[in-house]
mmCIF file of C-alpha atoms in Angstrom:
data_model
loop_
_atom_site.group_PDB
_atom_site.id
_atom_site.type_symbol
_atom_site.label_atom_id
_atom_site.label_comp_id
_atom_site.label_asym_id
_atom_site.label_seq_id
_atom_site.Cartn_x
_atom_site.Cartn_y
_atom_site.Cartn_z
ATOM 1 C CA UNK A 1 -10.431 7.595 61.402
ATOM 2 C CA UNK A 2 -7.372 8.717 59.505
ATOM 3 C CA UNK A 3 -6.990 5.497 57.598
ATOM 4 C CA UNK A 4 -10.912 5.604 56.373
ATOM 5 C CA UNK A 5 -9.752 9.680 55.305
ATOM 6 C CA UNK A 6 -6.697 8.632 53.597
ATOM 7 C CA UNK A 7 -8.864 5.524 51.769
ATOM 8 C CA UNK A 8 -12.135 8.300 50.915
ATOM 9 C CA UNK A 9 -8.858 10.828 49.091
ATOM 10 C CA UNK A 10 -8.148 7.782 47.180
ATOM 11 C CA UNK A 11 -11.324 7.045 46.246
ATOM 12 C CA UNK A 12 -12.094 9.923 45.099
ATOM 13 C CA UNK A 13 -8.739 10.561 43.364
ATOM 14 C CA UNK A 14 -8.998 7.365 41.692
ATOM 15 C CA UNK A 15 -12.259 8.625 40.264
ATOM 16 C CA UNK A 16 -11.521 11.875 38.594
ATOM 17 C CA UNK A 17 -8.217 9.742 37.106
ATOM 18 C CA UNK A 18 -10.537 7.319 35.543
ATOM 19 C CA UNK A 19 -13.277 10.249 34.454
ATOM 20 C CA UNK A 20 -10.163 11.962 32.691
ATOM 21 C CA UNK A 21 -9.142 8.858 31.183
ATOM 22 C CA UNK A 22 -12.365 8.134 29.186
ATOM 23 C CA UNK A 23 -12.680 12.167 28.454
ATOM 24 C CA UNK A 24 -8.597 11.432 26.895
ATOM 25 C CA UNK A 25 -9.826 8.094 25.020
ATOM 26 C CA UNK A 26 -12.678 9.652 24.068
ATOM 27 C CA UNK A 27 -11.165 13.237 21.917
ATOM 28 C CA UNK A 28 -8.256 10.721 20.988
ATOM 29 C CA UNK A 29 -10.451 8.819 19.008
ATOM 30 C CA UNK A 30 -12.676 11.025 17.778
ATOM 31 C CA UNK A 31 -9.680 12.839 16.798
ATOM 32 C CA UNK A 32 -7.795 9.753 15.241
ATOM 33 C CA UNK A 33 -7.816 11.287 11.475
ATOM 34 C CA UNK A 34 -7.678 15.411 12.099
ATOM 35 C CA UNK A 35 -4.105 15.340 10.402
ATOM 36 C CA UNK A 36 -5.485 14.254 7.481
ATOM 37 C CA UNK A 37 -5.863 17.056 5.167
ATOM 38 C CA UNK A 38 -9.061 16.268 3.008
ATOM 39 C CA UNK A 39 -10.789 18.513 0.614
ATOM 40 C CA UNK A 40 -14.403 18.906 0.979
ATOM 41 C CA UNK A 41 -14.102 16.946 4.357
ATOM 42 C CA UNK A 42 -16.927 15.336 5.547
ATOM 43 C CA UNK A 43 -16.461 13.415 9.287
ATOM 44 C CA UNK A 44 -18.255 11.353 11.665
ATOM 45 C CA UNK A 45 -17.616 9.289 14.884
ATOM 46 C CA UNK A 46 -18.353 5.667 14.529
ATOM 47 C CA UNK A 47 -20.186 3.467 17.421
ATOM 48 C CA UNK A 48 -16.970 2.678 18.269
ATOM 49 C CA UNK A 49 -15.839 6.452 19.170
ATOM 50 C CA UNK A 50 -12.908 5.994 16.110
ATOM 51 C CA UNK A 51 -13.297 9.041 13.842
ATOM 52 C CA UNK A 52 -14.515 8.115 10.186
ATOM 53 C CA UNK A 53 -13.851 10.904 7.408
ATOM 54 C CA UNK A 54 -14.212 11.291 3.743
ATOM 55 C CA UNK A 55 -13.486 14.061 1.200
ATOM 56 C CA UNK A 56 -10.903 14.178 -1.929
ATOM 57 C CA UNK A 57 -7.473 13.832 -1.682
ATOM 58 C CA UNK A 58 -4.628 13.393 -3.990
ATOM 59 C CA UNK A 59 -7.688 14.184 -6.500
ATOM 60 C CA UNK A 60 -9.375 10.883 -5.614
ATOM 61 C CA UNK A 61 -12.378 10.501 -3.459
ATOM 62 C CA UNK A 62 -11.351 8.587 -0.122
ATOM 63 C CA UNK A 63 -13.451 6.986 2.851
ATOM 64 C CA UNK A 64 -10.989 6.604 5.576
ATOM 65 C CA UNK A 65 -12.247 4.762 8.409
ATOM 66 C CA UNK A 66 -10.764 3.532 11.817
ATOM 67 C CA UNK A 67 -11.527 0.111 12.936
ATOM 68 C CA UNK A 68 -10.588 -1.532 16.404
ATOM 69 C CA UNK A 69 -11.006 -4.990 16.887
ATOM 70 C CA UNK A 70 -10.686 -6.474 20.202
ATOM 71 C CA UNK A 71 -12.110 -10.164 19.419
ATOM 72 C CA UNK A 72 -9.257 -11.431 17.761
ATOM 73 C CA UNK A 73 -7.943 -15.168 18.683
ATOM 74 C CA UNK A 74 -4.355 -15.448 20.036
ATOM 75 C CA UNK A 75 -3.193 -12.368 18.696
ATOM 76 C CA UNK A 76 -3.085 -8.571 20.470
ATOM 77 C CA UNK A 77 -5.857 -6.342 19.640
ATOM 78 C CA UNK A 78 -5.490 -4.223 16.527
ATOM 79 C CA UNK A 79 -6.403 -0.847 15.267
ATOM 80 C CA UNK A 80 -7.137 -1.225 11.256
ATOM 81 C CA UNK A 81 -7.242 1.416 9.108
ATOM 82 C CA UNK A 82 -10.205 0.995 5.970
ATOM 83 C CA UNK A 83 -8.776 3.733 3.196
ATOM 84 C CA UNK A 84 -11.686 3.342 0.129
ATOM 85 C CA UNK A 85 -12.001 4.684 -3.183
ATOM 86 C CA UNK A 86 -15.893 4.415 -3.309
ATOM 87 C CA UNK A 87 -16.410 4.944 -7.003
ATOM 88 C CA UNK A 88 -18.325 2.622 -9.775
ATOM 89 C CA UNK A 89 -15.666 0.696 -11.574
ATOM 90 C CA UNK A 90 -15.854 -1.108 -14.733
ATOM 91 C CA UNK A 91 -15.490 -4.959 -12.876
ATOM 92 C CA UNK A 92 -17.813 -7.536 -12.857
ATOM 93 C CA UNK A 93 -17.399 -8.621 -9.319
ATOM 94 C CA UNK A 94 -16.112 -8.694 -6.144
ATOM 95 C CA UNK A 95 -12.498 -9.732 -5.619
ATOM 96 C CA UNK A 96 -10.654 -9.700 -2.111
ATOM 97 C CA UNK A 97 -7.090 -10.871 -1.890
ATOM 98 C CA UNK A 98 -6.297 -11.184 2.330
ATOM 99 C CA UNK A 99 -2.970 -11.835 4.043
ATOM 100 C CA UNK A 100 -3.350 -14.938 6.393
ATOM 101 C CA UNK A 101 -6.825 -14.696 7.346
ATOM 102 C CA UNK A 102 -8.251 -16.497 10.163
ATOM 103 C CA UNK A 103 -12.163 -16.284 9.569
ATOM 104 C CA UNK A 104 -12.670 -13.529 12.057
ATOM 105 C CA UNK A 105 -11.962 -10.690 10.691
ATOM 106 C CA UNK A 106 -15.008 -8.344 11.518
ATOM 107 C CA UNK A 107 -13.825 -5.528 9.196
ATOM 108 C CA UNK A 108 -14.248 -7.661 5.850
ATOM 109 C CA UNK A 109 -16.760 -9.626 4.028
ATOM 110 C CA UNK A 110 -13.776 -12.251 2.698
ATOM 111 C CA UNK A 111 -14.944 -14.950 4.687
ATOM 112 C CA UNK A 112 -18.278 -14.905 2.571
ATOM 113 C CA UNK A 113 -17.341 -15.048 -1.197
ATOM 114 C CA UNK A 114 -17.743 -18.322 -2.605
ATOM 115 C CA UNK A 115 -14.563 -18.850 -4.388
ATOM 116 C CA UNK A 116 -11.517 -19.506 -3.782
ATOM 117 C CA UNK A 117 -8.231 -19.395 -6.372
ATOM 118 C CA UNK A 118 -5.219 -21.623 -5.706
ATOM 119 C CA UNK A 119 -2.904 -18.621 -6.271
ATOM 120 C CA UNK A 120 0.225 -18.775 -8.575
ATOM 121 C CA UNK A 121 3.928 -18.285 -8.360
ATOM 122 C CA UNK A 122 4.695 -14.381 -7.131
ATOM 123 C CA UNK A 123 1.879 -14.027 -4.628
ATOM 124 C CA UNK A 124 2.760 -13.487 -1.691
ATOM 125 C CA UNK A 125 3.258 -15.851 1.014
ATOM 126 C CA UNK A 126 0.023 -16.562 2.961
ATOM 127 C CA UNK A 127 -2.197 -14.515 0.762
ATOM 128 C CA UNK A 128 -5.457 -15.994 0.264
ATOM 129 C CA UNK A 129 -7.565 -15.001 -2.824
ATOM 130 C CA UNK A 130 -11.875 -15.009 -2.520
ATOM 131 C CA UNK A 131 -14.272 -13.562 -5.834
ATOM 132 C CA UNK A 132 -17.859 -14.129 -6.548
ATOM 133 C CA UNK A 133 -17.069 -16.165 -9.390
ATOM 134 C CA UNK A 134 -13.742 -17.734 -10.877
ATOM 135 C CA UNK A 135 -11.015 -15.106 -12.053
ATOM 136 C CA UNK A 136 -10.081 -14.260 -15.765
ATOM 137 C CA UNK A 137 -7.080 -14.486 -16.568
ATOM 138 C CA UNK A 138 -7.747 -10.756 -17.208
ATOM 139 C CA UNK A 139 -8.222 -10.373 -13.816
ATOM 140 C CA UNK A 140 -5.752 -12.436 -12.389
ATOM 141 C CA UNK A 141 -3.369 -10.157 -14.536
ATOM 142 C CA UNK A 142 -4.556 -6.938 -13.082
ATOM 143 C CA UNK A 143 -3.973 -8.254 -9.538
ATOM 144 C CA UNK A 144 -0.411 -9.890 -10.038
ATOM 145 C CA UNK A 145 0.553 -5.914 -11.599
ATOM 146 C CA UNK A 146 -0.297 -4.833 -7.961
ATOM 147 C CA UNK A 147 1.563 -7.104 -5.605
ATOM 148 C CA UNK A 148 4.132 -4.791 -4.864
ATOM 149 C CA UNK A 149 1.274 -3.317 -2.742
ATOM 150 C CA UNK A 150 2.026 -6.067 0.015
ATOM 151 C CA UNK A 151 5.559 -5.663 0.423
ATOM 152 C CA UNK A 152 4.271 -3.075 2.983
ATOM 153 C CA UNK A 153 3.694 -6.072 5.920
ATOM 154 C CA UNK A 154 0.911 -3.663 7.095
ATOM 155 C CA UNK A 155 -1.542 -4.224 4.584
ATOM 156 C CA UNK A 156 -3.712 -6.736 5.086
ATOM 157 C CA UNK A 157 -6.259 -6.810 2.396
ATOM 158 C CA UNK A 158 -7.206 -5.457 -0.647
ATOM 159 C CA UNK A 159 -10.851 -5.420 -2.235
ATOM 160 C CA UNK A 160 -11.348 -4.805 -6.113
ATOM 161 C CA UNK A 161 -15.492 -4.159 -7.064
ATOM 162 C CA UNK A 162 -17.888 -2.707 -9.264
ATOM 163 C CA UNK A 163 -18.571 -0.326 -5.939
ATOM 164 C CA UNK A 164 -14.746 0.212 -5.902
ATOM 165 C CA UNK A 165 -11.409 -0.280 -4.620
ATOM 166 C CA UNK A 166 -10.620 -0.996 -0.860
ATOM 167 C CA UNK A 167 -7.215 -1.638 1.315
ATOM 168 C CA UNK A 168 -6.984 -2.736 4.565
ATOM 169 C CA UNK A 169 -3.728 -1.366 6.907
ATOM 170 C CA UNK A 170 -3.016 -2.447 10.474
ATOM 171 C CA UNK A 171 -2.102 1.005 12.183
ATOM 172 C CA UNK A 172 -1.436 0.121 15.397
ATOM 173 C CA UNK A 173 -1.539 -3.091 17.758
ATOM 174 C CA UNK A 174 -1.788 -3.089 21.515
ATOM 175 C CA UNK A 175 0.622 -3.098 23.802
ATOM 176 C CA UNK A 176 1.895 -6.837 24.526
ATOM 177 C CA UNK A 177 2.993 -6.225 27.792
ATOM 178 C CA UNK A 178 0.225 -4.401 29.211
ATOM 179 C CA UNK A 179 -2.290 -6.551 27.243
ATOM 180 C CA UNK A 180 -0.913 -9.986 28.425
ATOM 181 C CA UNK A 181 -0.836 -8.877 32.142
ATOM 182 C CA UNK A 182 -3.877 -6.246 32.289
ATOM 183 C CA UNK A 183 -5.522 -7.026 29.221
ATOM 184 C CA UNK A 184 -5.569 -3.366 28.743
ATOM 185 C CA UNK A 185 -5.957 -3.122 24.721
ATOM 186 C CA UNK A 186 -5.750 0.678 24.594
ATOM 187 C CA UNK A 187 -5.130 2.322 20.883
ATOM 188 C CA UNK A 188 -5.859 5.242 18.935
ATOM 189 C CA UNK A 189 -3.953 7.814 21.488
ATOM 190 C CA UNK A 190 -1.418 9.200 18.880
ATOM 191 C CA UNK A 191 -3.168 10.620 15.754
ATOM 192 C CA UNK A 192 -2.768 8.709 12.415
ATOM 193 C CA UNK A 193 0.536 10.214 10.619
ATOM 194 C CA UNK A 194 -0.818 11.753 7.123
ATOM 195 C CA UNK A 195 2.415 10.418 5.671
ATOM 196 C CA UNK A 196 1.258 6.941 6.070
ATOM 197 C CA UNK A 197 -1.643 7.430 4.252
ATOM 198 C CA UNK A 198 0.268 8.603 1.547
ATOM 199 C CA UNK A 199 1.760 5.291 -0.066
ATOM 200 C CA UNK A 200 -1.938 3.973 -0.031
ATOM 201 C CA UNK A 201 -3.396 6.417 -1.370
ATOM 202 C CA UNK A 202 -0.812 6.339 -4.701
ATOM 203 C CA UNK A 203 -1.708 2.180 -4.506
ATOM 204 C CA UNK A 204 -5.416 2.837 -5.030
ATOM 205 C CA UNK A 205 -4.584 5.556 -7.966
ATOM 206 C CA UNK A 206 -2.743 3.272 -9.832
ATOM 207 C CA UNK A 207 -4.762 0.442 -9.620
ATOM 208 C CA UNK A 208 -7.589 2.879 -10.307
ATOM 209 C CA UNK A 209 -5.984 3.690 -13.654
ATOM 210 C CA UNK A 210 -4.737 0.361 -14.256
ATOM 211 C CA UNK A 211 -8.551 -0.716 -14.330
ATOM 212 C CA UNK A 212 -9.875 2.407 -16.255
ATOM 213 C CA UNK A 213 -7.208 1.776 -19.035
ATOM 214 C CA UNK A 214 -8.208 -2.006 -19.934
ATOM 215 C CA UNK A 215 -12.070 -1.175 -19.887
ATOM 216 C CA UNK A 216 -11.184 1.547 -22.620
#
């Protein structure tokens, strides 16, 4: 009798752990980008749970959105962060420039533009460049003046349109050890630190007025 008593405490016990667990995940998530200070702050939870928020700061309007992705092929699950400038631009297409892509990446619509440029001397190594149409040498002038964007090893993409401006940062990555023996792929407990937003943010300004100034 006392083993079956001991085995219904655990059961039970293991059950309100697990309950609290999702409640955790779940505000964790949802409160992924509160340290974000954003003017005229506008948020929403994704299907996901991951907290999505726009509003102005550094005096440019931002979309900052959280995106997990768990399908990824022999690498740990990863946490991306999508910071956009969603303002009309004076391009004439869509440009995305992607650090070692692998065709799988959910977040971006790389995979589908038509063209690809055999990149020059100074890219960096394993970037891969996609556009609607061949580059100008305009435009491949405007990108190499940004580069220094990708000595930050996080960022994994950056998207220049007529919709506007787009980088792609890895923010977190699963645990390895608990991934490759539970496959537990838990992220998003720890807040996003405003402070790495920062650096990305002043990236998108610049190319912002980089792009503003040859249209004049």
């Amino acid at each position: 009798m006392l083993p079956v008593l001991v085995l219904g405490v655990l059961l039970v016990w293991l059950s309100l752990r697990l309950v609290a667990d999702a409640r955790q995940r779940r505000a964790a998530r949802a409160g992924w980008l509160d340290r974000v200070t954003l003017q005229d702050r506008r948020s929403a939870l994704a299907a996901t749970g991951f907290a999505r928020a726009s509003g102005r700061r550094a005096g440019l309007a931002l979309d900052l959105q959280a995106v997990p992705d768990t399908l990824t092929i022999r690498k740990l699950p990863t946490l991306w962060l999508l910071v956009t400038l969603p303002e009309p631009l004076p391009l004439r297409q869509r440009i995305n420039l992607m650090m070692r892509p692998t065709g799988g990446e959910s977040f971006s619509t790389f995979a589908g533009l038509p063209h690809q440029t055999i990149l020059a001397m100074g890219f960096p190594e394993g970037a891969v460049l996609r556009s609607e149409q061949p580059l100008t040498e305009a435009e491949a002038t405007l990108l190499a003046r940004h580069l220094a964007l990708f000595d930050d090893p996080r960022v994994k993409e950056l998207v220049l349109s007529p919709q506007g401006l787009r980088i792609t940062w890895l923010a977190e990555e699963a645990d390895r050890g608990r991934y490759l023996l539970f496959r537990e792929a838990e992220m998003g407990r720890k807040a996003l630190d405003p402070s790495a937003l920062d650096p990305l943010v002043a990236a998108l300004a610049a190319l912002r007025q980089d792009i503003m100034k040859v249209a004049a």
